[in-house]
XYZ file of N, CA and C in Angstrom:
285
model
N 15.808 -3.031 -3.557
C 14.778 -3.077 -2.206
C 14.192 -3.856 -1.533
N 14.641 -4.358 -0.471
C 13.898 -5.703 0.049
C 12.221 -5.130 1.084
N 11.558 -5.872 1.440
C 10.697 -5.315 2.587
C 10.561 -6.497 3.483
N 10.567 -5.489 4.358
C 10.871 -6.188 5.403
C 9.995 -6.005 6.681
N 9.004 -6.308 6.793
C 7.874 -5.878 7.678
C 7.737 -6.533 8.901
N 7.955 -5.543 10.373
C 7.763 -5.990 11.255
C 6.741 -6.763 11.703
N 6.599 -7.347 12.898
C 5.406 -8.128 13.155
C 3.846 -7.922 13.271
N 3.850 -6.460 13.463
C 2.781 -5.740 13.978
C 2.119 -4.617 12.803
N 3.634 -4.160 11.362
C 3.308 -3.113 10.627
C 2.813 -4.763 9.353
N 3.127 -6.292 9.726
C 2.538 -7.360 8.554
C 1.081 -7.371 8.966
N 1.239 -7.467 9.927
C -0.470 -7.772 10.229
C -1.084 -6.696 10.291
N -0.931 -5.409 10.227
C -1.861 -4.464 9.637
C -2.296 -4.237 8.128
N -0.721 -4.527 7.194
C -1.087 -4.012 5.813
C -2.189 -5.446 5.797
N -2.030 -7.069 6.441
C -2.694 -7.903 5.725
C -3.847 -7.656 5.995
N -4.483 -7.137 7.398
C -5.406 -7.096 7.844
C -6.124 -5.577 6.391
N -5.451 -5.345 6.479
C -6.089 -3.343 4.885
C -6.418 -4.485 4.070
N -5.232 -5.296 3.281
C -5.737 -5.652 1.861
C -6.501 -7.148 2.038
N -6.668 -7.986 3.228
C -8.253 -8.776 3.484
C -9.310 -7.880 3.383
N -9.340 -6.974 4.157
C -10.541 -5.877 4.459
C -11.279 -5.116 3.325
N -9.881 -5.254 1.998
C -10.237 -4.920 0.808
C -10.720 -5.850 0.211
N -10.232 -6.979 0.327
C -10.278 -8.062 -0.828
C -12.068 -8.666 -0.290
N -12.207 -9.142 0.739
C -13.635 -8.247 1.207
C -14.562 -7.569 0.555
N -14.578 -6.131 0.756
C -14.849 -5.136 0.312
C -15.428 -5.875 -1.622
N -14.496 -5.621 -2.159
C -14.190 -6.463 -3.603
C -15.328 -7.410 -3.769
N -15.350 -7.835 -3.096
C -15.775 -9.513 -3.360
C -17.067 -9.143 -3.198
N -17.404 -8.330 -1.897
C -18.803 -7.324 -1.559
C -19.045 -6.644 -3.084
N -18.752 -5.951 -3.582
C -18.712 -5.341 -4.786
C -19.273 -5.559 -6.294
N -18.578 -7.263 -6.423
C -18.591 -7.740 -7.427
C -20.258 -8.892 -6.893
N -20.238 -8.763 -6.259
C -21.851 -9.919 -5.780
C -22.774 -8.556 -6.231
N -22.144 -7.260 -5.477
C -23.421 -6.482 -5.486
C -23.683 -5.780 -7.129
N -23.015 -5.818 -8.027
C -23.445 -6.019 -9.184
C -24.020 -6.351 -10.261
N -23.550 -8.159 -9.366
C -24.593 -9.348 -10.064
C -25.689 -9.055 -9.389
N -25.877 -9.069 -8.450
C -27.773 -8.638 -8.014
C -28.218 -7.559 -8.649
N -27.398 -6.552 -8.936
C -28.476 -5.358 -9.205
C -28.563 -4.443 -8.752
N -27.548 -4.468 -7.503
C -27.970 -3.118 -6.614
C -27.832 -1.930 -6.463
N -27.969 -1.036 -6.277
C -27.838 0.267 -6.399
C -26.710 1.137 -6.870
N -26.499 1.824 -7.685
C -25.573 2.748 -7.747
C -24.446 3.105 -6.644
N -24.998 3.804 -6.028
C -25.115 4.677 -4.705
C -23.962 3.888 -4.022
N -24.895 2.426 -3.383
C -24.061 1.255 -2.785
C -22.405 0.680 -3.208
N -23.148 0.356 -4.634
C -21.510 -0.271 -5.025
C -20.965 0.893 -4.486
N -20.429 1.954 -5.430
C -19.785 3.199 -5.466
C -19.195 3.356 -3.937
N -20.267 3.644 -2.864
C -19.878 3.583 -1.491
C -18.741 1.977 -1.364
N -18.699 1.306 -2.006
C -18.451 0.175 -1.750
C -16.871 0.305 -1.921
N -17.024 0.342 -3.353
C -16.105 0.058 -4.074
C -15.397 1.433 -3.351
N -15.304 2.834 -3.382
C -14.670 3.699 -2.003
C -13.659 2.974 -1.286
N -14.309 2.130 -0.262
C -13.967 1.581 0.390
C -13.099 1.171 0.209
N -13.279 0.057 -1.064
C -11.867 -0.783 -0.818
C -10.675 -0.197 -1.421
N -11.010 1.256 -2.305
C -9.950 1.602 -3.560
C -9.091 2.654 -1.993
N -9.828 2.953 -0.253
C -8.699 3.917 0.458
C -8.380 2.426 1.364
N -8.382 1.462 1.510
C -7.580 0.465 1.907
C -7.100 0.096 1.379
N -6.897 0.183 -0.079
C -5.757 -0.007 -1.081
C -4.593 0.939 -0.423
N -5.100 1.742 -0.485
C -4.439 2.970 -1.219
C -3.963 3.266 0.432
N -4.685 2.402 1.393
C -3.803 2.748 3.442
C -2.749 1.615 2.904
N -2.927 0.392 2.826
C -1.934 -0.647 2.528
C -1.107 -0.048 1.817
N -0.834 0.132 1.147
C 0.421 0.599 0.217
C 0.930 1.911 0.718
N 0.023 2.764 1.537
C 1.092 3.771 1.869
C 1.764 3.102 3.064
N 1.208 2.564 4.021
C 2.205 2.270 4.970
C 3.568 0.580 4.336
N 3.223 0.053 3.324
C 4.145 -0.503 2.667
C 5.616 0.315 2.026
N 4.880 2.081 1.484
C 6.148 2.717 1.350
C 6.653 3.743 2.231
N 6.019 4.073 3.785
C 6.476 4.275 4.343
C 7.492 3.692 5.583
N 7.307 2.286 5.550
C 8.050 1.249 5.783
C 9.401 1.144 5.104
N 9.134 1.383 3.546
C 9.995 1.328 3.168
C 11.372 2.768 2.449
N 10.573 3.576 2.982
C 11.346 4.830 3.044
C 12.005 4.608 4.370
N 11.328 4.368 5.267
C 12.197 3.919 6.860
C 13.621 2.980 6.394
N 13.083 2.158 5.920
C 14.658 1.105 6.008
C 15.324 1.544 4.844
N 15.270 2.287 3.787
C 16.346 3.009 3.202
C 16.839 4.079 3.916
N 16.161 4.605 4.732
C 16.895 5.650 5.308
C 18.367 4.898 6.270
N 17.756 3.731 7.016
C 18.101 3.478 7.712
C 19.269 2.926 7.078
N 19.448 1.523 5.814
C 20.324 1.895 4.721
C 21.241 2.911 4.390
N 20.500 4.131 4.273
C 21.442 5.340 3.662
C 22.655 5.418 5.164
N 22.106 5.745 6.112
C 22.452 6.041 7.416
C 23.718 4.795 7.253
N 23.482 3.666 7.392
C 24.354 2.465 7.972
C 25.040 2.062 6.828
N 25.249 3.083 6.201
C 26.160 2.708 4.208
C 26.476 1.644 3.723
N 24.552 0.867 3.884
C 24.150 -0.191 3.213
C 23.654 -0.264 1.978
N 23.832 0.787 0.769
C 22.921 0.935 0.052
C 23.380 -0.001 -1.308
N 23.986 -0.898 -1.652
C 24.208 -2.350 -2.686
C 24.032 -1.052 -4.052
N 24.687 -0.455 -3.673
C 25.432 0.330 -4.767
C 24.578 1.583 -5.614
N 23.773 1.623 -4.894
C 23.004 2.803 -5.635
C 22.740 3.513 -4.819
N 23.257 4.655 -5.633
C 23.557 6.246 -5.181
C 22.209 6.999 -4.748
N 22.427 7.707 -3.732
C 21.233 8.336 -3.262
C 20.186 8.582 -3.955
N 20.572 9.618 -5.860
C 19.451 10.338 -6.201
C 18.788 9.019 -6.726
N 19.474 8.208 -7.452
C 18.768 7.093 -8.025
C 17.426 6.193 -6.622
N 18.124 5.839 -5.483
C 17.146 5.441 -4.588
C 16.127 6.677 -4.080
N 16.521 7.946 -4.426
C 15.306 8.711 -4.343
C 14.326 8.867 -4.880
N 14.433 8.435 -6.756
C 14.358 8.676 -7.938
C 13.188 7.818 -7.731
N 13.577 6.492 -7.115
C 12.866 5.003 -7.162
C 12.007 5.202 -6.290
N 12.367 5.848 -5.171
C 10.724 5.734 -4.412
C 9.858 6.708 -4.566
N 10.499 7.907 -4.860
C 9.144 8.655 -5.507
C 8.632 8.087 -7.017
N 9.105 7.224 -7.841
C 8.242 6.718 -8.378
C 7.134 5.307 -8.168
N 7.787 4.921 -6.575
C 6.652 3.955 -6.176
C 6.009 5.157 -5.102
N 6.069 6.227 -4.604
C 4.868 6.805 -4.066
C 4.003 7.383 -4.864
N 4.316 8.389 -5.772
C 3.584 8.885 -6.934
C 2.027 7.622 -7.931
N 3.138 6.227 -7.566
C 1.885 4.901 -8.279
C 0.847 5.453 -7.486
N 0.890 5.433 -5.786
C -0.630 5.684 -5.079
C -0.862 6.506 -5.292
N -0.591 8.291 -5.766
C -1.181 8.905 -5.657
C -2.191 9.461 -6.946
């Protein structure tokens, strides 16, 4: 299954990933500077949420595309149960 993000979706996902990248860089700096544990964990949690949201946006787009593919009859030889199992595995990887 190829991922085809539309312009707005792509921009939103990339923004979330860049935010997470900046937060992770900040966490690294904070650890190197010996900053307070609570501050470090707070920033780490924010980065984790940003990554989760990006992942969920990608999965939601993938689900939408898969449903469209099924409706259009373009399953590329993959049966409905196999596709469902694969999407379930992707979704659970973020849970």
